[in-house]
Amino acid sequence: DAGVTQSPTHLIKTRGQQVTLRCSPKSGHDTVSWYQQALGQGPQFIFQYYEEEERQRGNFPDRFSGHQFPNYSSELNVNALLLGDSALYLCASSSQGGGLNQPQHFGDGTRLSIL
Amino acid sequence: EDQVTQSPEALRLQEGESSSLNCSYTVSGLRGLFWYRQDPGKGPEFLFTLYSAGEEKEKERLKATLTKKESFLHITAPKPEDSATYLCAVQDGGFKTIFGAGTRLFVKA
Protein backbone atom coordinates (compact mmCIF):
# COMPACT_ATOMS: atom_id res chain seq x y z
CA ASP A 1 0.00 0.00 0.00
CA ALA A 2 1.73 3.16 -1.23
CA GLY A 3 1.95 5.97 1.26
CA VAL A 4 2.09 9.67 0.44
CA THR A 5 4.42 10.35 -2.48
CA GLN A 6 5.92 13.73 -3.37
CA SER A 7 7.89 14.92 -6.37
CA PRO A 8 10.46 16.08 -7.00
CA THR A 9 12.58 15.20 -3.95
CA HIS A 10 14.97 18.11 -4.47
CA LEU A 11 14.71 21.33 -6.47
CA ILE A 12 16.96 24.34 -6.98
CA LYS A 13 15.51 27.62 -8.21
CA THR A 14 16.57 31.25 -8.37
CA ARG A 15 14.85 34.28 -6.92
CA GLY A 16 11.80 35.44 -8.85
CA GLN A 17 11.11 32.07 -10.47
CA GLN A 18 7.99 29.99 -10.02
CA VAL A 19 7.81 26.37 -8.80
CA THR A 20 5.23 23.57 -8.75
CA LEU A 21 5.42 20.71 -6.27
CA ARG A 22 3.28 17.58 -6.54
CA CYS A 23 1.70 15.18 -4.08
CA SER A 24 -0.18 11.88 -4.36
CA PRO A 25 -2.10 11.03 -1.18
CA LYS A 26 -2.16 7.67 0.55
CA SER A 27 -4.67 5.28 -0.99
CA GLY A 28 -8.14 5.90 0.45
CA HIS A 29 -7.36 9.46 1.59
CA ASP A 30 -9.34 12.42 0.26
CA THR A 31 -7.81 15.41 2.10
CA VAL A 32 -4.42 16.98 1.43
CA SER A 33 -2.56 19.56 3.52
CA TRP A 34 0.69 21.34 2.69
CA TYR A 35 3.34 22.44 5.19
CA GLN A 36 6.60 24.39 5.07
CA GLN A 37 9.36 23.23 7.41
CA ALA A 38 12.43 25.40 7.91
CA LEU A 39 15.60 23.82 9.27
CA GLY A 40 15.30 23.08 12.98
CA GLN A 41 11.64 24.13 13.10
CA GLY A 42 8.31 22.34 13.13
CA PRO A 43 6.09 22.22 10.03
CA GLN A 44 4.05 25.38 9.37
CA PHE A 45 0.54 24.91 7.93
CA ILE A 46 0.12 26.46 4.48
CA PHE A 47 -3.37 25.25 3.46
CA GLN A 48 -5.68 22.26 3.21
CA TYR A 49 -7.62 20.96 0.21
CA TYR A 50 -10.79 18.90 0.32
CA GLU A 51 -13.24 18.22 -2.52
CA GLU A 52 -10.96 20.19 -4.85
CA GLU A 53 -11.29 23.38 -2.82
CA GLU A 54 -9.03 25.21 -0.37
CA ARG A 55 -10.92 25.11 2.91
CA GLN A 56 -8.43 26.60 5.36
CA ARG A 57 -5.26 28.64 4.97
CA GLY A 58 -2.38 29.48 7.28
CA ASN A 59 -0.41 32.74 7.43
CA PHE A 60 1.14 32.54 3.98
CA PRO A 61 0.97 35.17 1.21
CA ASP A 62 -1.00 34.77 -2.00
CA ARG A 63 2.23 33.78 -3.77
CA PHE A 64 1.45 30.34 -2.37
CA SER A 65 -1.43 28.67 -4.18
CA GLY A 66 -2.61 25.14 -4.73
CA HIS A 67 -4.91 22.80 -6.49
CA GLN A 68 -6.53 19.45 -5.86
CA PHE A 69 -7.52 17.15 -8.71
CA PRO A 70 -10.49 14.74 -8.93
CA ASN A 71 -8.16 11.81 -8.07
CA TYR A 72 -7.28 13.68 -4.80
CA SER A 73 -3.69 14.42 -5.85
CA SER A 74 -2.53 17.98 -5.27
CA GLU A 75 -0.08 20.64 -6.40
CA LEU A 76 1.55 23.49 -4.51
CA ASN A 77 2.58 26.51 -6.58
CA VAL A 78 4.87 29.26 -5.35
CA ASN A 79 5.38 32.41 -7.45
CA ALA A 80 8.06 35.09 -7.27
CA LEU A 81 10.36 32.94 -5.16
CA LEU A 82 12.29 34.59 -2.31
CA LEU A 83 15.41 33.37 -0.53
CA GLY A 84 13.24 32.81 2.55
CA ASP A 85 11.16 30.25 0.68
CA SER A 86 14.04 27.77 0.96
CA ALA A 87 12.65 24.92 3.08
CA LEU A 88 11.33 21.37 3.13
CA TYR A 89 7.77 21.29 1.76
CA LEU A 90 5.68 18.50 3.20
CA CYS A 91 2.42 17.07 1.96
CA ALA A 92 0.10 15.23 4.35
CA SER A 93 -3.06 13.30 3.62
CA SER A 94 -5.95 12.10 5.73
CA SER A 95 -9.29 10.38 5.22
CA GLN A 96 -12.92 11.33 5.76
CA GLY A 97 -12.39 15.00 5.18
CA GLY A 98 -9.67 15.31 7.80
CA GLY A 99 -12.18 15.29 10.62
CA LEU A 100 -11.97 14.02 14.18
CA ASN A 101 -9.95 10.85 14.76
CA GLN A 102 -8.06 11.22 11.49
CA PRO A 103 -4.29 11.57 11.84
CA GLN A 104 -2.30 12.90 8.93
CA HIS A 105 0.19 10.77 7.01
CA PHE A 106 3.18 12.64 5.62
CA GLY A 107 5.36 12.24 2.57
CA ASP A 108 9.12 12.72 2.78
CA GLY A 109 8.89 16.18 1.29
CA THR A 110 10.48 18.27 -1.44
CA ARG A 111 13.66 20.09 -0.46
CA LEU A 112 13.49 23.51 -2.20
CA SER A 113 16.62 25.64 -2.37
CA ILE A 114 16.50 29.22 -3.65
CA LEU A 115 19.74 30.77 -4.95
CA GLU B 1 -3.15 33.06 19.29
CA ASP B 2 -2.88 29.27 19.06
CA GLN B 3 0.55 28.09 20.14
CA VAL B 4 2.49 24.89 20.87
CA THR B 5 5.72 24.94 22.91
CA GLN B 6 7.94 21.89 23.34
CA SER B 7 10.69 21.37 25.90
CA PRO B 8 13.49 20.65 26.11
CA GLU B 9 14.78 21.60 22.66
CA ALA B 10 17.27 18.74 22.83
CA LEU B 11 17.70 15.79 25.19
CA ARG B 12 20.66 13.45 25.48
CA LEU B 13 20.10 10.12 27.25
CA GLN B 14 22.07 6.99 27.91
CA GLU B 15 20.51 3.77 26.70
CA GLY B 16 18.01 2.63 29.34
CA GLU B 17 17.70 6.07 30.97
CA SER B 18 13.97 6.92 31.04
CA SER B 19 12.75 10.51 30.62
CA SER B 20 9.82 12.68 29.50
CA LEU B 21 9.25 15.28 26.78
CA ASN B 22 6.83 18.14 27.40
CA CYS B 23 4.33 19.83 25.08
CA SER B 24 2.34 22.80 26.36
CA TYR B 25 -0.41 24.31 24.20
CA THR B 26 -2.95 27.07 23.94
CA VAL B 27 -5.65 26.54 21.32
CA SER B 28 -9.26 27.47 20.89
CA GLY B 29 -11.45 24.45 20.39
CA LEU B 30 -8.95 21.59 20.64
CA ARG B 31 -9.96 18.77 18.31
CA GLY B 32 -6.97 16.58 19.02
CA LEU B 33 -3.32 16.50 20.09
CA PHE B 34 -0.88 14.48 18.01
CA TRP B 35 2.64 13.16 18.52
CA TYR B 36 4.89 12.46 15.55
CA ARG B 37 8.42 11.14 15.16
CA GLN B 38 10.66 12.61 12.45
CA ASP B 39 13.95 11.08 11.31
CA PRO B 40 16.51 13.16 9.38
CA GLY B 41 15.51 13.62 5.73
CA LYS B 42 12.09 12.05 6.29
CA GLY B 43 8.56 13.26 6.82
CA PRO B 44 6.90 13.02 10.25
CA GLU B 45 5.61 9.58 11.23
CA PHE B 46 2.36 9.43 13.21
CA LEU B 47 2.59 8.02 16.75
CA PHE B 48 -0.48 8.96 18.84
CA THR B 49 -3.70 10.98 18.92
CA LEU B 50 -5.12 12.20 22.27
CA TYR B 51 -8.50 13.90 22.59
CA SER B 52 -9.37 14.56 26.23
CA ALA B 53 -7.64 15.29 29.53
CA GLY B 54 -6.68 12.10 31.35
CA GLU B 55 -6.29 10.07 28.18
CA GLU B 56 -3.19 7.88 27.79
CA LYS B 57 -1.81 5.93 24.80
CA GLU B 58 1.12 3.48 24.67
CA LYS B 59 3.29 2.03 21.93
CA GLU B 60 6.36 -0.04 22.74
CA ARG B 61 8.64 2.17 24.90
CA LEU B 62 6.51 5.30 24.40
CA LYS B 63 3.57 6.53 26.46
CA ALA B 64 1.67 9.76 25.78
CA THR B 65 -0.52 11.53 28.32
CA LEU B 66 -2.76 14.62 28.12
CA THR B 67 -3.93 17.29 30.56
CA LYS B 68 -5.94 20.45 29.85
CA LYS B 69 -2.81 22.47 29.16
CA GLU B 70 -0.02 20.05 28.27
CA SER B 71 0.97 16.62 27.07
CA PHE B 72 3.90 14.42 27.99
CA LEU B 73 5.69 11.79 25.96
CA HIS B 74 7.33 9.35 28.36
CA ILE B 75 10.18 7.22 27.02
CA THR B 76 10.96 4.12 29.08
CA ALA B 77 14.36 2.43 28.77
CA PRO B 78 15.17 4.08 25.43
CA LYS B 79 17.37 2.47 22.80
CA PRO B 80 19.64 4.20 20.23
CA GLU B 81 17.01 3.58 17.54
CA ASP B 82 14.66 5.89 19.45
CA SER B 83 16.92 8.81 18.49
CA ALA B 84 14.82 11.24 16.41
CA THR B 85 12.96 14.53 16.61
CA TYR B 86 9.61 14.22 18.37
CA LEU B 87 6.94 16.68 17.25
CA CYS B 88 3.78 17.66 19.08
CA ALA B 89 0.84 19.18 17.18
CA VAL B 90 -2.69 20.34 17.96
CA GLN B 91 -5.67 20.59 15.64
CA ASP B 92 -7.75 23.72 16.23
CA GLY B 93 -11.51 24.11 15.95
CA GLY B 94 -11.17 24.27 12.18
CA PHE B 95 -8.87 22.22 9.98
CA LYS B 96 -5.52 23.80 10.86
CA THR B 97 -2.79 21.80 12.61
CA ILE B 98 -0.21 23.74 14.64
CA PHE B 99 3.16 22.09 15.31
CA GLY B 100 5.73 22.77 17.97
CA ALA B 101 9.41 23.12 17.08
CA GLY B 102 10.14 19.60 18.33
CA THR B 103 12.49 17.93 20.80
CA ARG B 104 15.62 16.35 19.36
CA LEU B 105 16.33 13.14 21.26
CA PHE B 106 19.77 11.50 21.22
CA VAL B 107 20.16 8.08 22.86
CA LYS B 108 23.70 6.84 23.32
CA ALA B 109 24.53 3.14 23.60
PDB file of C-alpha atoms in Angstrom:
ATOM      1  CA  ASP A   1       0.000   0.000   0.000  1.00  0.00           C
ATOM      2  CA  ALA A   2       1.730   3.163  -1.226  1.00  0.00           C
ATOM      3  CA  GLY A   3       1.948   5.970   1.256  1.00  0.00           C
ATOM      4  CA  VAL A   4       2.088   9.671   0.438  1.00  0.00           C
ATOM      5  CA  THR A   5       4.421  10.355  -2.480  1.00  0.00           C
ATOM      6  CA  GLN A   6       5.919  13.727  -3.373  1.00  0.00           C
ATOM      7  CA  SER A   7       7.890  14.917  -6.372  1.00  0.00           C
ATOM      8  CA  PRO A   8      10.463  16.079  -7.000  1.00  0.00           C
ATOM      9  CA  THR A   9      12.584  15.203  -3.948  1.00  0.00           C
ATOM     10  CA  HIS A  10      14.972  18.111  -4.472  1.00  0.00           C
ATOM     11  CA  LEU A  11      14.709  21.327  -6.467  1.00  0.00           C
ATOM     12  CA  ILE A  12      16.958  24.336  -6.976  1.00  0.00           C
ATOM     13  CA  LYS A  13      15.505  27.622  -8.213  1.00  0.00           C
ATOM     14  CA  THR A  14      16.575  31.254  -8.372  1.00  0.00           C
ATOM     15  CA  ARG A  15      14.848  34.283  -6.916  1.00  0.00           C
ATOM     16  CA  GLY A  16      11.797  35.441  -8.854  1.00  0.00           C
ATOM     17  CA  GLN A  17      11.107  32.073 -10.466  1.00  0.00           C
ATOM     18  CA  GLN A  18       7.995  29.986 -10.025  1.00  0.00           C
ATOM     19  CA  VAL A  19       7.810  26.375  -8.804  1.00  0.00           C
ATOM     20  CA  THR A  20       5.227  23.565  -8.755  1.00  0.00           C
ATOM     21  CA  LEU A  21       5.417  20.705  -6.268  1.00  0.00           C
ATOM     22  CA  ARG A  22       3.283  17.578  -6.542  1.00  0.00           C
ATOM     23  CA  CYS A  23       1.702  15.176  -4.076  1.00  0.00           C
ATOM     24  CA  SER A  24      -0.182  11.885  -4.360  1.00  0.00           C
ATOM     25  CA  PRO A  25      -2.095  11.027  -1.182  1.00  0.00           C
ATOM     26  CA  LYS A  26      -2.162   7.674   0.551  1.00  0.00           C
ATOM     27  CA  SER A  27      -4.674   5.277  -0.988  1.00  0.00           C
ATOM     28  CA  GLY A  28      -8.142   5.901   0.450  1.00  0.00           C
ATOM     29  CA  HIS A  29      -7.362   9.457   1.587  1.00  0.00           C
ATOM     30  CA  ASP A  30      -9.340  12.419   0.261  1.00  0.00           C
ATOM     31  CA  THR A  31      -7.812  15.411   2.100  1.00  0.00           C
ATOM     32  CA  VAL A  32      -4.425  16.985   1.429  1.00  0.00           C
ATOM     33  CA  SER A  33      -2.557  19.560   3.523  1.00  0.00           C
ATOM     34  CA  TRP A  34       0.692  21.339   2.692  1.00  0.00           C
ATOM     35  CA  TYR A  35       3.342  22.441   5.194  1.00  0.00           C
ATOM     36  CA  GLN A  36       6.598  24.392   5.074  1.00  0.00           C
ATOM     37  CA  GLN A  37       9.364  23.226   7.406  1.00  0.00           C
ATOM     38  CA  ALA A  38      12.430  25.404   7.910  1.00  0.00           C
ATOM     39  CA  LEU A  39      15.604  23.817   9.267  1.00  0.00           C
ATOM     40  CA  GLY A  40      15.301  23.085  12.981  1.00  0.00           C
ATOM     41  CA  GLN A  41      11.640  24.126  13.102  1.00  0.00           C
ATOM     42  CA  GLY A  42       8.311  22.337  13.134  1.00  0.00           C
ATOM     43  CA  PRO A  43       6.086  22.222  10.033  1.00  0.00           C
ATOM     44  CA  GLN A  44       4.046  25.382   9.375  1.00  0.00           C
ATOM     45  CA  PHE A  45       0.536  24.911   7.934  1.00  0.00           C
ATOM     46  CA  ILE A  46       0.121  26.459   4.478  1.00  0.00           C
ATOM     47  CA  PHE A  47      -3.369  25.255   3.464  1.00  0.00           C
ATOM     48  CA  GLN A  48      -5.680  22.263   3.207  1.00  0.00           C
ATOM     49  CA  TYR A  49      -7.619  20.963   0.213  1.00  0.00           C
ATOM     50  CA  TYR A  50     -10.791  18.898   0.316  1.00  0.00           C
ATOM     51  CA  GLU A  51     -13.241  18.217  -2.520  1.00  0.00           C
ATOM     52  CA  GLU A  52     -10.960  20.185  -4.847  1.00  0.00           C
ATOM     53  CA  GLU A  53     -11.294  23.383  -2.819  1.00  0.00           C
ATOM     54  CA  GLU A  54      -9.032  25.211  -0.371  1.00  0.00           C
ATOM     55  CA  ARG A  55     -10.916  25.115   2.913  1.00  0.00           C
ATOM     56  CA  GLN A  56      -8.432  26.602   5.360  1.00  0.00           C
ATOM     57  CA  ARG A  57      -5.261  28.636   4.973  1.00  0.00           C
ATOM     58  CA  GLY A  58      -2.381  29.483   7.283  1.00  0.00           C
ATOM     59  CA  ASN A  59      -0.409  32.740   7.429  1.00  0.00           C
ATOM     60  CA  PHE A  60       1.143  32.545   3.983  1.00  0.00           C
ATOM     61  CA  PRO A  61       0.968  35.170   1.213  1.00  0.00           C
ATOM     62  CA  ASP A  62      -1.003  34.773  -1.995  1.00  0.00           C
ATOM     63  CA  ARG A  63       2.230  33.784  -3.765  1.00  0.00           C
ATOM     64  CA  PHE A  64       1.446  30.343  -2.370  1.00  0.00           C
ATOM     65  CA  SER A  65      -1.429  28.666  -4.176  1.00  0.00           C
ATOM     66  CA  GLY A  66      -2.607  25.142  -4.726  1.00  0.00           C
ATOM     67  CA  HIS A  67      -4.910  22.795  -6.494  1.00  0.00           C
ATOM     68  CA  GLN A  68      -6.532  19.446  -5.858  1.00  0.00           C
ATOM     69  CA  PHE A  69      -7.525  17.150  -8.714  1.00  0.00           C
ATOM     70  CA  PRO A  70     -10.493  14.738  -8.928  1.00  0.00           C
ATOM     71  CA  ASN A  71      -8.164  11.811  -8.069  1.00  0.00           C
ATOM     72  CA  TYR A  72      -7.281  13.679  -4.799  1.00  0.00           C
ATOM     73  CA  SER A  73      -3.692  14.424  -5.854  1.00  0.00           C
ATOM     74  CA  SER A  74      -2.531  17.982  -5.271  1.00  0.00           C
ATOM     75  CA  GLU A  75      -0.083  20.642  -6.401  1.00  0.00           C
ATOM     76  CA  LEU A  76       1.548  23.490  -4.511  1.00  0.00           C
ATOM     77  CA  ASN A  77       2.582  26.511  -6.577  1.00  0.00           C
ATOM     78  CA  VAL A  78       4.869  29.261  -5.349  1.00  0.00           C
ATOM     79  CA  ASN A  79       5.376  32.406  -7.450  1.00  0.00           C
ATOM     80  CA  ALA A  80       8.059  35.095  -7.266  1.00  0.00           C
ATOM     81  CA  LEU A  81      10.364  32.943  -5.155  1.00  0.00           C
ATOM     82  CA  LEU A  82      12.289  34.586  -2.313  1.00  0.00           C
ATOM     83  CA  LEU A  83      15.413  33.366  -0.528  1.00  0.00           C
ATOM     84  CA  GLY A  84      13.238  32.807   2.548  1.00  0.00           C
ATOM     85  CA  ASP A  85      11.161  30.246   0.675  1.00  0.00           C
ATOM     86  CA  SER A  86      14.036  27.767   0.963  1.00  0.00           C
ATOM     87  CA  ALA A  87      12.652  24.921   3.079  1.00  0.00           C
ATOM     88  CA  LEU A  88      11.332  21.372   3.126  1.00  0.00           C
ATOM     89  CA  TYR A  89       7.769  21.294   1.759  1.00  0.00           C
ATOM     90  CA  LEU A  90       5.684  18.497   3.196  1.00  0.00           C
ATOM     91  CA  CYS A  91       2.417  17.072   1.960  1.00  0.00           C
ATOM     92  CA  ALA A  92       0.100  15.234   4.353  1.00  0.00           C
ATOM     93  CA  SER A  93      -3.058  13.301   3.616  1.00  0.00           C
ATOM     94  CA  SER A  94      -5.952  12.102   5.733  1.00  0.00           C
ATOM     95  CA  SER A  95      -9.290  10.379   5.216  1.00  0.00           C
ATOM     96  CA  GLN A  96     -12.918  11.334   5.757  1.00  0.00           C
ATOM     97  CA  GLY A  97     -12.394  15.005   5.182  1.00  0.00           C
ATOM     98  CA  GLY A  98      -9.670  15.314   7.795  1.00  0.00           C
ATOM     99  CA  GLY A  99     -12.183  15.288  10.617  1.00  0.00           C
ATOM    100  CA  LEU A 100     -11.967  14.020  14.183  1.00  0.00           C
ATOM    101  CA  ASN A 101      -9.953  10.846  14.756  1.00  0.00           C
ATOM    102  CA  GLN A 102      -8.059  11.223  11.489  1.00  0.00           C
ATOM    103  CA  PRO A 103      -4.286  11.574  11.844  1.00  0.00           C
ATOM    104  CA  GLN A 104      -2.299  12.901   8.925  1.00  0.00           C
ATOM    105  CA  HIS A 105       0.194  10.772   7.013  1.00  0.00           C
ATOM    106  CA  PHE A 106       3.182  12.641   5.616  1.00  0.00           C
ATOM    107  CA  GLY A 107       5.361  12.237   2.573  1.00  0.00           C
ATOM    108  CA  ASP A 108       9.119  12.718   2.783  1.00  0.00           C
ATOM    109  CA  GLY A 109       8.893  16.182   1.285  1.00  0.00           C
ATOM    110  CA  THR A 110      10.484  18.275  -1.440  1.00  0.00           C
ATOM    111  CA  ARG A 111      13.662  20.094  -0.457  1.00  0.00           C
ATOM    112  CA  LEU A 112      13.492  23.506  -2.204  1.00  0.00           C
ATOM    113  CA  SER A 113      16.619  25.641  -2.366  1.00  0.00           C
ATOM    114  CA  ILE A 114      16.502  29.221  -3.652  1.00  0.00           C
ATOM    115  CA  LEU A 115      19.736  30.772  -4.948  1.00  0.00           C
TER     116      LEU A 115
ATOM    117  CA  GLU B   1      -3.154  33.057  19.288  1.00  0.00           C
ATOM    118  CA  ASP B   2      -2.885  29.267  19.059  1.00  0.00           C
ATOM    119  CA  GLN B   3       0.549  28.085  20.143  1.00  0.00           C
ATOM    120  CA  VAL B   4       2.490  24.893  20.865  1.00  0.00           C
ATOM    121  CA  THR B   5       5.715  24.941  22.914  1.00  0.00           C
ATOM    122  CA  GLN B   6       7.939  21.893  23.336  1.00  0.00           C
ATOM    123  CA  SER B   7      10.687  21.373  25.896  1.00  0.00           C
ATOM    124  CA  PRO B   8      13.488  20.645  26.107  1.00  0.00           C
ATOM    125  CA  GLU B   9      14.780  21.602  22.661  1.00  0.00           C
ATOM    126  CA  ALA B  10      17.273  18.741  22.830  1.00  0.00           C
ATOM    127  CA  LEU B  11      17.703  15.792  25.186  1.00  0.00           C
ATOM    128  CA  ARG B  12      20.663  13.447  25.479  1.00  0.00           C
ATOM    129  CA  LEU B  13      20.105  10.125  27.251  1.00  0.00           C
ATOM    130  CA  GLN B  14      22.071   6.994  27.910  1.00  0.00           C
ATOM    131  CA  GLU B  15      20.506   3.770  26.699  1.00  0.00           C
ATOM    132  CA  GLY B  16      18.012   2.626  29.340  1.00  0.00           C
ATOM    133  CA  GLU B  17      17.702   6.073  30.972  1.00  0.00           C
ATOM    134  CA  SER B  18      13.971   6.922  31.037  1.00  0.00           C
ATOM    135  CA  SER B  19      12.747  10.509  30.623  1.00  0.00           C
ATOM    136  CA  SER B  20       9.822  12.679  29.497  1.00  0.00           C
ATOM    137  CA  LEU B  21       9.246  15.276  26.781  1.00  0.00           C
ATOM    138  CA  ASN B  22       6.835  18.142  27.400  1.00  0.00           C
ATOM    139  CA  CYS B  23       4.333  19.829  25.075  1.00  0.00           C
ATOM    140  CA  SER B  24       2.335  22.800  26.358  1.00  0.00           C
ATOM    141  CA  TYR B  25      -0.405  24.307  24.205  1.00  0.00           C
ATOM    142  CA  THR B  26      -2.947  27.074  23.938  1.00  0.00           C
ATOM    143  CA  VAL B  27      -5.645  26.539  21.318  1.00  0.00           C
ATOM    144  CA  SER B  28      -9.263  27.472  20.886  1.00  0.00           C
ATOM    145  CA  GLY B  29     -11.451  24.449  20.387  1.00  0.00           C
ATOM    146  CA  LEU B  30      -8.952  21.595  20.645  1.00  0.00           C
ATOM    147  CA  ARG B  31      -9.962  18.769  18.312  1.00  0.00           C
ATOM    148  CA  GLY B  32      -6.970  16.583  19.022  1.00  0.00           C
ATOM    149  CA  LEU B  33      -3.315  16.505  20.093  1.00  0.00           C
ATOM    150  CA  PHE B  34      -0.880  14.483  18.010  1.00  0.00           C
ATOM    151  CA  TRP B  35       2.636  13.164  18.515  1.00  0.00           C
ATOM    152  CA  TYR B  36       4.890  12.457  15.550  1.00  0.00           C
ATOM    153  CA  ARG B  37       8.424  11.137  15.157  1.00  0.00           C
ATOM    154  CA  GLN B  38      10.659  12.609  12.448  1.00  0.00           C
ATOM    155  CA  ASP B  39      13.948  11.078  11.308  1.00  0.00           C
ATOM    156  CA  PRO B  40      16.512  13.163   9.380  1.00  0.00           C
ATOM    157  CA  GLY B  41      15.511  13.624   5.732  1.00  0.00           C
ATOM    158  CA  LYS B  42      12.090  12.053   6.289  1.00  0.00           C
ATOM    159  CA  GLY B  43       8.555  13.256   6.824  1.00  0.00           C
ATOM    160  CA  PRO B  44       6.900  13.023  10.254  1.00  0.00           C
ATOM    161  CA  GLU B  45       5.608   9.580  11.231  1.00  0.00           C
ATOM    162  CA  PHE B  46       2.361   9.433  13.209  1.00  0.00           C
ATOM    163  CA  LEU B  47       2.595   8.021  16.755  1.00  0.00           C
ATOM    164  CA  PHE B  48      -0.482   8.964  18.836  1.00  0.00           C
ATOM    165  CA  THR B  49      -3.696  10.979  18.924  1.00  0.00           C
ATOM    166  CA  LEU B  50      -5.123  12.196  22.271  1.00  0.00           C
ATOM    167  CA  TYR B  51      -8.505  13.898  22.593  1.00  0.00           C
ATOM    168  CA  SER B  52      -9.367  14.563  26.227  1.00  0.00           C
ATOM    169  CA  ALA B  53      -7.642  15.293  29.534  1.00  0.00           C
ATOM    170  CA  GLY B  54      -6.676  12.104  31.346  1.00  0.00           C
ATOM    171  CA  GLU B  55      -6.288  10.068  28.183  1.00  0.00           C
ATOM    172  CA  GLU B  56      -3.190   7.875  27.785  1.00  0.00           C
ATOM    173  CA  LYS B  57      -1.809   5.925  24.799  1.00  0.00           C
ATOM    174  CA  GLU B  58       1.124   3.484  24.672  1.00  0.00           C
ATOM    175  CA  LYS B  59       3.290   2.034  21.932  1.00  0.00           C
ATOM    176  CA  GLU B  60       6.360  -0.036  22.742  1.00  0.00           C
ATOM    177  CA  ARG B  61       8.636   2.166  24.897  1.00  0.00           C
ATOM    178  CA  LEU B  62       6.511   5.304  24.400  1.00  0.00           C
ATOM    179  CA  LYS B  63       3.574   6.529  26.457  1.00  0.00           C
ATOM    180  CA  ALA B  64       1.670   9.759  25.782  1.00  0.00           C
ATOM    181  CA  THR B  65      -0.524  11.532  28.321  1.00  0.00           C
ATOM    182  CA  LEU B  66      -2.758  14.620  28.117  1.00  0.00           C
ATOM    183  CA  THR B  67      -3.929  17.286  30.558  1.00  0.00           C
ATOM    184  CA  LYS B  68      -5.937  20.446  29.852  1.00  0.00           C
ATOM    185  CA  LYS B  69      -2.808  22.475  29.158  1.00  0.00           C
ATOM    186  CA  GLU B  70      -0.024  20.047  28.267  1.00  0.00           C
ATOM    187  CA  SER B  71       0.972  16.621  27.070  1.00  0.00           C
ATOM    188  CA  PHE B  72       3.901  14.424  27.995  1.00  0.00           C
ATOM    189  CA  LEU B  73       5.695  11.793  25.955  1.00  0.00           C
ATOM    190  CA  HIS B  74       7.332   9.349  28.356  1.00  0.00           C
ATOM    191  CA  ILE B  75      10.176   7.218  27.021  1.00  0.00           C
ATOM    192  CA  THR B  76      10.956   4.118  29.082  1.00  0.00           C
ATOM    193  CA  ALA B  77      14.357   2.431  28.770  1.00  0.00           C
ATOM    194  CA  PRO B  78      15.171   4.081  25.432  1.00  0.00           C
ATOM    195  CA  LYS B  79      17.371   2.472  22.797  1.00  0.00           C
ATOM    196  CA  PRO B  80      19.638   4.196  20.234  1.00  0.00           C
ATOM    197  CA  GLU B  81      17.014   3.577  17.541  1.00  0.00           C
ATOM    198  CA  ASP B  82      14.657   5.887  19.451  1.00  0.00           C
ATOM    199  CA  SER B  83      16.920   8.812  18.493  1.00  0.00           C
ATOM    200  CA  ALA B  84      14.825  11.236  16.411  1.00  0.00           C
ATOM    201  CA  THR B  85      12.958  14.531  16.612  1.00  0.00           C
ATOM    202  CA  TYR B  86       9.607  14.220  18.371  1.00  0.00           C
ATOM    203  CA  LEU B  87       6.944  16.684  17.247  1.00  0.00           C
ATOM    204  CA  CYS B  88       3.783  17.662  19.083  1.00  0.00           C
ATOM    205  CA  ALA B  89       0.844  19.177  17.185  1.00  0.00           C
ATOM    206  CA  VAL B  90      -2.695  20.339  17.960  1.00  0.00           C
ATOM    207  CA  GLN B  91      -5.674  20.590  15.637  1.00  0.00           C
ATOM    208  CA  ASP B  92      -7.749  23.725  16.227  1.00  0.00           C
ATOM    209  CA  GLY B  93     -11.514  24.112  15.952  1.00  0.00           C
ATOM    210  CA  GLY B  94     -11.169  24.269  12.184  1.00  0.00           C
ATOM    211  CA  PHE B  95      -8.865  22.217   9.980  1.00  0.00           C
ATOM    212  CA  LYS B  96      -5.522  23.801  10.861  1.00  0.00           C
ATOM    213  CA  THR B  97      -2.789  21.804  12.607  1.00  0.00           C
ATOM    214  CA  ILE B  98      -0.212  23.737  14.642  1.00  0.00           C
ATOM    215  CA  PHE B  99       3.155  22.094  15.312  1.00  0.00           C
ATOM    216  CA  GLY B 100       5.730  22.770  17.974  1.00  0.00           C
ATOM    217  CA  ALA B 101       9.408  23.117  17.085  1.00  0.00           C
ATOM    218  CA  GLY B 102      10.142  19.600  18.334  1.00  0.00           C
ATOM    219  CA  THR B 103      12.487  17.926  20.802  1.00  0.00           C
ATOM    220  CA  ARG B 104      15.620  16.348  19.363  1.00  0.00           C
ATOM    221  CA  LEU B 105      16.334  13.136  21.262  1.00  0.00           C
ATOM    222  CA  PHE B 106      19.769  11.502  21.224  1.00  0.00           C
ATOM    223  CA  VAL B 107      20.162   8.082  22.864  1.00  0.00           C
ATOM    224  CA  LYS B 108      23.704   6.838  23.324  1.00  0.00           C
ATOM    225  CA  ALA B 109      24.525   3.143  23.595  1.00  0.00           C
TER     226      ALA B 109
END
